[in-house]
Amino acid sequence: MSTFIKESAAPQKQVLADGTEIHRTSPWSPPGCHGVGCGIRAFVKDGKIVKLEGDPDHPVTEGRLCIRCLRALDIQYHPDRIVHPMFRDPKDRGTDKWKVISWDEAYNKIEEEIVKCKEKYGPNSLSVLTGTGREAGRYMTNTSARVCVTTNQCYTQSGFSCMAPRDTVCSMIGGAGYIEYDYANGLPGKYDDPEFVQPKYLLNWGRDSLRSNPDGTWGHSIIELMKRGTQLINVDPRVNWLSTRSLHHMQLRPGTDTALALGLLWVVINEDLYDHEFVEKWCYGFDKFKDRVNEYSLSWASEVTEVPEETIRAVARCLSEKPWGLNMGLANDQNPNGVESVHCLYALVAITGNLDIPGGTNLGWNITLDFGGNEYDAVDGVAGSKKKESLPPNPVTKEQRESTIGLNKYPIFKLLLGKAVPDLFLETIETDDPYPIRFCWILHTNPVAPTNSAQPMRWKNALQRMDFVVAQDIFINPTIAAACDLFLPLATWLEHDGYTTPLMGEHPGPVAAMIKVIEPLGEAKSEYQIIEDLSKRPAYWNNFHLEDGSTKFESPARYISEDLTKLVMFGKDWDYLKEHVDVCRKTEYRKYERGLLRPDGSPGFNTTTGQIELYSLMFASCGGDPLPSYEEPRFLQIAKPEWAEEYPLILTTGARNWASFHSEHRQVKVLREIKPYPVVEIHPNTAAKLGIFEGEWVCIENPWGKCYEKAKLTTRLKENVVNADHGWWYPEEDMNEPSLGGVWASNINELVPNNEIGFYGFGAPYKALPCKITKADKPPITEYRAQDLPSSQNYPGSIKNDAKLKDLMR
C-alpha cells in the first residue's frame, strides 16, 4: 500500500525570460465543476493571468481540457463578477439596491442576525444550503455546525438525487465506498501496468461521462479503454455519441432502470452464468435474492423497458465474462425507484465475480467505518473518521440532531447523512412546521435557476420568507437577486489553495493540488478564508479552538494538511502535495480478501455478516424491503392512464453539455455561442404532427408547470420521448423582480414535483415525467447573437465598478 508520484521534469512554477510565470495547478470551484482535478498551466504576466492550457504532466488528463477550463479567464475577469461584499435591506429583495460594505461589517451583520434568529425562533432556526460539484461542500459542516450551530444543512435537490442514493447502497449492502470501473488511474504504469487487466466490457448506465466527468471520474477514460479493445454497452433513452460506438445500446423507456437490471439478473441466474465460488464465499442471502429476481422474468423486463429480449440476453451473457466494469450514473439517483436499481447493479457486479478485480469494478475505500456516524458526529464532514484533528467537538446538541428536518421519517438520512431531507425542508420553510427556520446561508448554489431543485418558484417564495439570507458566490444569480440580503464575494479556483480527489476521496488516483496562481481580485475571499476569519471572532472562538488555542483553521496549509491525513493510504501534507502538484494513491485490488475494509483488519466486507448483503440487513433495519423490487414510474401513462391523452409525451431532463455546469457560465459569450439557448429534443415525426419546426420556441407543460425552450429535431429519441435542458437563466435580462434574469422563461424544473421521492427519501422523477408540447406564440425572452449579449447587471461591488480593476475586464 503506497503512494507514487508521476515522474515529471516540470516544476510547479517556471519563469520565462520575459518574466512570464507558468504555474501548474488544478481546478475545482468556483465556478463549479466535478473534481477531476484536471491539469492546468496558468501563464501570469504582470500579475494578470494571460493564458490557460492543459498540463501534459498531469497523470490522468495529460494536457486535455474541456471548453469551460479553456475559457475560465472569461469568468475570472468578467465585468459582472462581484469582488466586494454587498448588503441591501431585506425589504429591498428583488431589486438592485445593493451597497458595498466592508468585511467587518459583513461579519458583524452575520453575527447579529444569527443571535437574533436563535433568540426569536430557537436553536435550529438557521439553515445552510449547499450545491453539487463545488468546493463549498468541504466547508458546509463548519459553516452550519460551528458558525450557525444548526443541523439543518440541506442539499436542495429533491430526493437528494445526486450521488447519495448510489453511495448509500454501496454502504448499506457492501459496507464500503462507492464502486467505479477500473481505468488504471491508480497504477504507476496506467494501462500498461502489469497489475492491470484490460476490461472486456464497460457497462455505461445512465452516464454521459464525456460531457460531465461525473463525480470526479475522468470521462475520457472510456475512449482510452475503447481504443485498447474494451467494448461498450450503453444504457440510455437517448442515442448519444457513446451509443453509436457501443456493442449493445439498450434504449430503455425512461424510469425503468430497475426492471432492466432485474431482467439482466434473471438471465445471469437462470442461465447459471454467475460466479458460484464468489457467491458462496462473499455474498449473503443469495437464495432469497434469487427468489426475488424470479418473481420477474425476461419477457416481463422486455415489455416494461421496451428493450428486446434478445438484447437483454446477449448483454447478460457478456456480463458473465471477466473482467467488466460498471459506470453507473445520475439516472439511477433521479428516480424514486433508484435505490433499488443500484441494489440490482451492485448485485450484478458481485455475483459475476467482477468486484474489486483488475479491470473490473473497484470498491471505494471505506471512509465510513462507523455506521453510527454522520457529519455531525464526525469532523468536518467525513463520517465516522477516527483521525484526530485540531478542532473541539462541534457545539450542536443531541436535541438539535434529533430535530433536524426529516430525520424522524427517513432513518437512513439520520444514520449516514445527518442532513435535512430536502423535500421536507422546503415544506418546513414554507409553513414553519414543525418549527420556523428564518436564517439561511447559501453556499455557492442556485436553487431558483435551478441547479437542482424541484418547484423553484416555491423555493424562491420560501426563501423570501426568511428574516435574513447570506449568500457567497462570484456572480449575482437569480436566487441571490430574489432573496439575498448579504453577498460575500468568492475567490475563484485560480485565487486560492485547495485540493481535489476523485469520488470524494474514496477511490485511488491523483490527489491534485489546487494552487493559488494570483491574489484574489478586489476583496474576494476563499470559502476557507471566510471560515478562518469567523473562527477568530470571540463569538465563535470556542467552536473552533482547542483549550491551548490551536485550531485546524490556523492557515490554509494546516487545514489542507489535516484534511489530507483523513484520506486513506495517503499520508502526505500540503507542502508535499503543492511541490509535486499531483500525488497518486495506488489502486489496491481484492481489498476484502486482504483485510483492508474492516476496522479489525480481518478479511471480508464491513457489514454485519462480513459479506455483500444481497439480502440487506441494513435496509431491513430501516423498515425497508431487504430485496430490490420494481416500481412503475408513477406519473407516466401506465401508472396514470387518465393523464395519457392530455400528456402523451415522456419528459426527461438533466443531460449535460460542454458549455455550462448546471446554471453557471451563462455570462460567457464564447460558451453561449456553443449553447446560446436551451433546447428540447423532439423526434421529427412527433414534431411534424405538432406543426413544430427546427429552432422554434415551444411550450413544455405538465400538471406542475410550464416553460419555453427551442425545438431541436433529432432521431436520437423515441417518438414519445423528449429531452429538455435544465439550469437556464439569462444574465442579459432584467435581474430585478419579476424577471430575475428571465429565470421563469426556461425553468424546466418547474415541471418537477416536490416530495415525490422513494421509500428511503432518495430519488425523484427528474427523468420520467409526463408532458405535452405546443408551439409558442412568441419568444419568451429577447434573443441576441452570443457576441452581442448585453449585460443588465451594474452592481456596485463588481469589477466594472472598481476603478483599480476595470482594465482587467475581458
Coordinates of C-alpha atoms in Angstrom, one line a residue, residues 18-435:
D18 CA 10.2 37.8 -20.4
G19 CA 9.1 37.4 -16.8
T20 CA 6.0 35.4 -17.5
E21 CA 5.3 32.8 -14.8
I22 CA 3.9 29.4 -15.6
H23 CA 2.1 27.8 -12.7
R24 CA 0.9 24.2 -12.6
T25 CA -2.4 23.8 -10.8
S26 CA -5.8 22.0 -10.9
P27 CA -9.3 23.5 -11.0
W28 CA -12.3 22.8 -8.9
S29 CA -14.5 25.7 -7.9
P30 CA -15.8 28.4 -8.1
P31 CA -17.2 28.3 -10.8
G32 CA -18.4 24.7 -10.3
C33 CA -17.2 21.5 -11.8
H34 CA -16.8 17.9 -10.8
G35 CA -13.5 17.4 -9.0
V36 CA -11.4 15.5 -11.6
G37 CA -8.5 17.9 -10.8
C38 CA -7.6 18.3 -14.5
G39 CA -4.0 19.5 -15.0
I40 CA -3.7 23.3 -15.8
R41 CA -0.8 25.5 -16.8
A42 CA -1.6 29.1 -15.9
F43 CA 0.5 31.9 -17.5
V44 CA 0.9 35.0 -15.4
K45 CA 2.3 38.3 -16.7
D46 CA 2.5 41.4 -14.6
G47 CA 0.1 40.0 -12.0
K48 CA -2.6 39.0 -14.6
I49 CA -3.4 35.6 -15.9
V50 CA -3.0 35.8 -19.7
K51 CA -3.5 32.2 -20.8
L52 CA -4.6 28.8 -19.6
E53 CA -3.7 25.5 -21.2
G54 CA -3.7 21.8 -20.4
D55 CA -0.8 20.4 -18.3
P56 CA 0.8 17.4 -20.2
D57 CA 2.4 16.3 -17.0
H58 CA -0.9 15.5 -15.2
P59 CA -1.1 11.8 -14.7
V60 CA -4.7 11.4 -15.9
T61 CA -5.8 14.3 -18.2
E62 CA -2.3 14.6 -19.9
G63 CA -3.0 18.1 -21.3
R64 CA -6.6 17.7 -22.3
L65 CA -9.1 20.3 -21.1
C66 CA -12.8 21.0 -21.6
I67 CA -14.0 24.3 -23.1
R68 CA -15.1 25.5 -19.6
C69 CA -11.5 25.4 -18.3
L70 CA -10.1 26.9 -21.6
R71 CA -12.5 29.8 -21.1
A72 CA -12.1 30.2 -17.4
L73 CA -10.5 33.6 -17.7
D74 CA -13.8 34.9 -19.1
I75 CA -15.2 34.2 -15.7
Q76 CA -12.1 35.3 -13.8
Y77 CA -12.1 38.8 -15.4
H78 CA -15.8 39.2 -16.3
P79 CA -17.0 42.7 -15.7
D80 CA -20.1 41.5 -13.7
R81 CA -18.1 39.4 -11.3
I82 CA -18.6 40.6 -7.8
V83 CA -15.4 41.3 -5.8
H84 CA -16.6 43.3 -2.8
P85 CA -19.1 42.4 -0.1
M86 CA -22.5 43.9 -0.6
F87 CA -25.6 44.5 1.5
R88 CA -29.2 45.5 0.9
D89 CA -32.1 45.9 3.3
P90 CA -34.3 42.8 3.3
K91 CA -37.3 44.9 2.3
D92 CA -35.4 45.6 -1.0
R93 CA -35.1 42.0 -2.0
G94 CA -35.7 41.5 -5.7
T95 CA -34.2 45.0 -6.5
D96 CA -30.7 46.2 -7.3
K97 CA -30.4 48.4 -4.2
W98 CA -27.1 47.0 -3.1
K99 CA -24.3 48.9 -1.4
V100 CA -20.7 47.9 -0.9
I101 CA -19.7 47.3 2.7
S102 CA -16.6 46.1 4.5
W103 CA -15.9 42.5 5.5
D104 CA -16.0 43.5 9.2
E105 CA -19.5 45.0 8.6
A106 CA -20.5 41.8 6.8
Y107 CA -19.2 39.6 9.7
N108 CA -20.9 41.8 12.3
K109 CA -24.2 41.5 10.4
I110 CA -23.9 37.7 10.3
E111 CA -23.2 37.5 14.0
E112 CA -26.0 39.9 14.8
E113 CA -28.6 38.1 12.7
I114 CA -27.6 34.6 14.0
V115 CA -28.2 35.8 17.6
K116 CA -31.5 37.5 16.7
C117 CA -32.8 34.4 14.9
K118 CA -31.9 32.0 17.7
E119 CA -33.4 34.2 20.4
K120 CA -36.6 34.7 18.5
Y121 CA -37.2 31.2 16.9
G122 CA -35.0 28.7 18.7
P123 CA -31.6 26.9 18.3
N124 CA -32.3 25.1 15.0
S125 CA -34.0 28.0 13.2
L126 CA -30.9 28.5 11.0
S127 CA -30.1 26.7 7.8
V128 CA -27.2 26.2 5.3
L129 CA -27.9 25.3 1.7
T130 CA -25.3 23.6 -0.5
G131 CA -25.0 22.6 -4.1
T132 CA -23.3 19.9 -6.2
G133 CA -19.8 19.8 -7.6
R134 CA -18.5 22.7 -5.6
E135 CA -15.7 23.1 -3.1
A136 CA -18.2 24.7 -0.7
G137 CA -19.2 21.2 0.2
R138 CA -15.9 20.9 2.1
Y139 CA -16.8 23.8 4.4
M140 CA -20.5 23.3 4.8
T141 CA -20.4 21.4 8.0
N142 CA -18.2 24.0 9.7
T143 CA -20.5 26.8 8.5
S144 CA -23.6 25.0 9.8
A145 CA -22.3 23.3 13.0
R146 CA -19.7 25.8 14.2
V147 CA -20.8 29.2 12.9
C148 CA -24.6 28.8 12.7
V149 CA -24.7 25.9 15.2
T150 CA -27.5 24.2 13.4
T151 CA -28.1 20.8 12.0
N152 CA -30.4 22.0 9.3
Q153 CA -27.9 21.7 6.5
C154 CA -29.7 21.0 3.2
Y155 CA -28.7 19.9 -0.3
T156 CA -31.7 21.2 -2.2
Q157 CA -32.2 18.6 -4.8
S158 CA -35.5 16.7 -4.4
G159 CA -34.7 13.2 -3.2
F160 CA -31.1 14.1 -2.6
S161 CA -30.9 12.8 -6.2
C162 CA -27.1 13.1 -6.8
M163 CA -24.6 10.5 -5.7
A164 CA -26.1 9.9 -2.2
P165 CA -28.5 7.2 -3.4
R166 CA -25.7 5.3 -5.1
D167 CA -23.3 5.9 -2.3
T168 CA -25.9 4.8 0.3
V169 CA -26.5 1.5 -1.4
C170 CA -22.7 0.8 -1.5
S171 CA -22.6 1.5 2.2
M172 CA -25.7 -0.5 3.1
I173 CA -25.1 -3.7 1.2
G174 CA -21.3 -3.6 0.8
G175 CA -20.1 -1.7 3.8
A176 CA -17.6 0.2 1.7
G177 CA -17.3 3.2 -0.5
Y178 CA -18.7 3.9 -4.0
I179 CA -18.0 1.3 -6.8
E180 CA -16.5 2.5 -10.0
Y181 CA -15.0 1.0 -13.1
D182 CA -11.2 0.4 -13.2
Y183 CA -9.4 2.8 -15.6
A184 CA -5.9 2.3 -14.2
N185 CA -5.8 5.8 -12.7
G186 CA -4.2 4.5 -9.6
L187 CA -1.4 2.4 -11.2
P188 CA 2.1 3.7 -11.9
G189 CA 2.1 2.2 -15.4
K190 CA -1.6 3.1 -16.1
Y191 CA -3.0 0.8 -18.8
D192 CA 0.4 -0.8 -19.4
D193 CA 0.9 -1.6 -15.7
P194 CA 1.5 -5.3 -15.1
E195 CA -1.3 -5.4 -12.5
F196 CA -3.9 -4.0 -14.9
V197 CA -6.2 -6.3 -17.0
Q198 CA -8.0 -4.8 -19.9
P199 CA -11.8 -4.9 -19.3
K200 CA -13.7 -6.9 -21.9
Y201 CA -16.8 -4.7 -21.4
L202 CA -17.8 -1.4 -19.8
L203 CA -21.5 -1.2 -18.8
N204 CA -22.2 2.5 -19.0
W205 CA -25.6 3.0 -17.3
G206 CA -27.2 6.5 -17.4
R207 CA -24.0 8.4 -17.5
D208 CA -22.8 10.8 -20.3
S209 CA -19.3 10.9 -18.8
L210 CA -17.6 12.6 -21.8
R211 CA -19.5 15.8 -21.0
S212 CA -19.8 15.6 -17.2
N213 CA -16.7 13.9 -15.8
P214 CA -19.1 12.7 -13.2
D215 CA -18.3 12.7 -9.5
G216 CA -14.6 13.2 -10.4
T217 CA -14.3 10.3 -12.7
W218 CA -12.3 11.2 -15.9
G219 CA -14.9 10.7 -18.6
H220 CA -12.4 10.4 -21.5
S221 CA -11.1 7.2 -19.9
I222 CA -14.0 5.5 -21.7
I223 CA -12.4 6.5 -25.0
E224 CA -9.0 5.3 -23.8
L225 CA -10.4 1.9 -22.8
M226 CA -12.3 1.6 -26.1
K227 CA -9.2 2.3 -28.1
R228 CA -7.5 -0.6 -26.4
G229 CA -10.3 -3.0 -27.1
T230 CA -12.9 -2.7 -24.4
Q231 CA -16.4 -3.0 -25.8
L232 CA -19.1 -0.6 -24.6
I233 CA -22.6 -1.5 -23.5
N234 CA -24.6 1.7 -23.2
V235 CA -27.9 2.1 -21.3
D236 CA -29.7 5.4 -22.2
P237 CA -33.1 6.5 -23.5
R238 CA -31.1 8.7 -26.0
V239 CA -28.8 7.6 -28.7
N240 CA -25.7 9.6 -27.7
W241 CA -22.2 9.5 -29.1
L242 CA -21.3 6.6 -26.9
S243 CA -24.4 4.7 -28.0
T244 CA -23.3 4.8 -31.6
R245 CA -20.0 3.2 -30.7
S246 CA -21.5 0.5 -28.5
L247 CA -21.6 -3.2 -29.0
H248 CA -25.1 -3.0 -27.5
H249 CA -27.3 0.0 -26.8
M250 CA -30.2 -0.7 -24.5
Q251 CA -32.6 2.2 -25.3
L252 CA -34.9 1.7 -22.3
R253 CA -38.2 3.5 -21.5
P254 CA -37.3 6.4 -19.1
G255 CA -37.6 5.4 -15.4
T256 CA -37.5 1.6 -15.9
D257 CA -33.8 1.1 -15.0
T258 CA -34.7 -1.3 -12.1
A259 CA -36.8 -3.5 -14.5
L260 CA -33.9 -3.7 -16.9
A261 CA -31.4 -4.6 -14.2
L262 CA -33.8 -7.3 -12.9
G263 CA -34.0 -8.7 -16.4
L264 CA -30.2 -9.0 -16.7
L265 CA -30.1 -10.6 -13.3
W266 CA -32.8 -13.1 -14.3
V267 CA -30.7 -14.3 -17.3
V268 CA -27.4 -14.5 -15.3
I269 CA -29.1 -16.5 -12.5
N270 CA -31.3 -18.7 -14.6
E271 CA -28.7 -19.5 -17.2
D272 CA -26.3 -20.3 -14.4
L273 CA -23.8 -17.6 -15.5
Y274 CA -22.9 -16.4 -12.1
D275 CA -19.6 -17.0 -10.1
H276 CA -20.6 -19.7 -7.7
E277 CA -17.3 -19.5 -5.7
F278 CA -17.6 -15.8 -5.1
V279 CA -21.3 -16.0 -4.3
E280 CA -20.8 -18.8 -1.8
K281 CA -17.9 -17.2 -0.1
W282 CA -18.7 -13.5 -0.2
C283 CA -22.4 -13.0 -0.8
Y284 CA -25.1 -13.2 1.9
G285 CA -28.8 -14.0 1.1
F286 CA -28.3 -15.2 -2.4
D287 CA -31.1 -17.7 -2.3
K288 CA -33.6 -15.1 -1.1
F289 CA -32.2 -12.7 -3.7
K290 CA -32.6 -15.3 -6.4
D291 CA -36.2 -15.9 -5.4
R292 CA -37.0 -12.2 -5.6
V293 CA -35.4 -12.0 -9.1
N294 CA -37.5 -14.9 -10.2
E295 CA -40.7 -13.1 -9.3
Y296 CA -39.9 -11.3 -12.5
S297 CA -39.0 -12.6 -15.9
L298 CA -37.1 -11.8 -19.1
S299 CA -40.2 -11.3 -21.1
W300 CA -41.6 -9.0 -18.4
A301 CA -38.4 -6.9 -18.3
S302 CA -38.5 -6.6 -22.1
E303 CA -42.1 -5.5 -22.1
V304 CA -41.7 -2.9 -19.4
T305 CA -38.4 -1.4 -20.7
E306 CA -39.1 -1.7 -24.4
V307 CA -35.6 -3.4 -24.8
P308 CA -35.8 -6.5 -26.9
E309 CA -35.4 -9.9 -25.1
E310 CA -32.5 -10.9 -27.3
T311 CA -30.6 -7.8 -26.4
I312 CA -31.1 -8.2 -22.7
R313 CA -30.0 -11.9 -23.0
A314 CA -26.9 -11.0 -25.1
V315 CA -25.8 -8.3 -22.7
A316 CA -26.3 -10.6 -19.7
R317 CA -24.1 -13.2 -21.3
C318 CA -21.4 -10.6 -22.0
L319 CA -21.5 -9.7 -18.3
S320 CA -20.9 -13.3 -17.2
E321 CA -17.4 -12.9 -18.5
K322 CA -14.4 -11.3 -16.7
P323 CA -13.5 -8.6 -16.3
W324 CA -16.0 -5.9 -16.9
G325 CA -16.6 -2.5 -15.3
L326 CA -19.7 -0.7 -14.2
N327 CA -20.1 3.1 -14.8
M328 CA -23.5 3.9 -13.2
G329 CA -24.7 7.5 -13.3
L330 CA -27.2 10.1 -12.1
A331 CA -30.1 8.4 -13.9
N332 CA -30.1 5.9 -11.1
D333 CA -30.3 8.7 -8.5
Q334 CA -33.0 10.8 -10.2
N335 CA -35.6 8.1 -9.9
P336 CA -37.8 7.2 -6.8
N337 CA -37.0 3.6 -7.6
G338 CA -33.3 4.4 -7.9
V339 CA -32.1 2.8 -4.7
E340 CA -33.5 -0.5 -6.0
S341 CA -31.8 -0.1 -9.4
V342 CA -28.4 0.5 -7.7
H343 CA -29.0 -2.5 -5.5
C344 CA -29.5 -4.6 -8.6
L345 CA -26.5 -3.3 -10.4
Y346 CA -24.2 -3.8 -7.3
A347 CA -25.5 -7.4 -7.2
L348 CA -24.9 -7.9 -10.9
V349 CA -21.2 -6.9 -10.4
A350 CA -20.9 -9.1 -7.3
I351 CA -22.5 -12.3 -8.4
T352 CA -20.5 -12.3 -11.7
G353 CA -17.3 -12.0 -9.7
N354 CA -16.3 -8.7 -11.1
L355 CA -16.0 -6.7 -7.8
D356 CA -12.5 -5.3 -7.0
I357 CA -10.6 -7.3 -9.5
P358 CA -8.1 -5.8 -12.1
G359 CA -10.2 -4.4 -15.0
G360 CA -13.4 -4.9 -13.1
T361 CA -15.4 -2.6 -10.8
N362 CA -13.3 -1.2 -7.9
L363 CA -14.6 -0.8 -4.4
G364 CA -14.1 2.6 -2.8
W365 CA -12.0 2.7 0.3
N366 CA -14.1 2.7 3.4
I367 CA -14.3 6.2 4.9
T368 CA -17.4 5.5 6.9
L369 CA -16.3 2.7 9.2
D370 CA -18.7 3.7 11.9
F371 CA -22.3 3.2 10.7
G372 CA -23.5 5.2 13.6
G373 CA -21.6 8.2 12.4
N374 CA -22.8 11.2 10.3
E375 CA -21.4 14.6 9.6
Y376 CA -22.4 16.0 13.0
D377 CA -20.8 13.1 14.9
A378 CA -17.7 13.4 12.8
V379 CA -15.1 16.0 12.0
D380 CA -15.6 18.4 9.1
G381 CA -18.0 16.2 7.2
V382 CA -16.0 12.9 7.0
A383 CA -18.5 10.5 8.6
G384 CA -17.1 8.1 11.1
S385 CA -13.5 9.4 10.7
K386 CA -11.3 8.3 13.6
K387 CA -8.5 10.7 12.7
K388 CA -7.9 13.4 15.4
E389 CA -7.6 17.0 14.3
S390 CA -7.3 20.3 16.0
L391 CA -10.9 21.2 16.4
P392 CA -13.1 20.8 19.5
P393 CA -16.3 18.8 19.4
N394 CA -18.8 20.8 17.5
P395 CA -21.4 22.5 19.7
V396 CA -24.6 21.2 18.2
T397 CA -26.8 19.4 20.8
K398 CA -28.4 16.0 20.7
E399 CA -31.8 17.7 20.7
Q400 CA -30.8 19.7 17.6
R401 CA -29.7 16.5 15.9
E402 CA -32.9 14.8 16.7
S403 CA -35.0 17.7 15.4
T404 CA -33.2 18.0 12.1
I405 CA -36.0 18.3 9.4
G406 CA -37.0 14.9 8.1
L407 CA -34.7 12.6 10.1
N408 CA -37.6 11.2 12.1
K409 CA -39.2 10.0 8.9
Y410 CA -36.2 8.8 7.0
P411 CA -33.8 6.9 9.2
I412 CA -31.1 6.4 6.6
F413 CA -30.6 10.2 6.5
K414 CA -30.0 10.1 10.3
L415 CA -27.8 7.0 10.0
L416 CA -25.5 8.1 7.2
L417 CA -26.0 11.8 6.3
G418 CA -27.2 13.8 9.3
K419 CA -28.6 16.4 6.9
A420 CA -32.2 17.8 6.4
V421 CA -34.4 15.9 3.9
P422 CA -34.7 18.5 1.1
D423 CA -38.3 17.8 0.2
L424 CA -39.5 18.1 3.7
F425 CA -37.2 21.1 4.3
L426 CA -38.9 23.0 1.6
E427 CA -42.3 22.4 3.2
T428 CA -40.9 23.5 6.5
I429 CA -39.6 26.8 5.3
E430 CA -42.9 27.4 3.6
T431 CA -45.1 26.6 6.6
D432 CA -43.0 26.8 9.8
D433 CA -44.0 23.2 10.6
P434 CA -42.6 21.7 12.8
Y435 CA -40.8 24.9 13.7

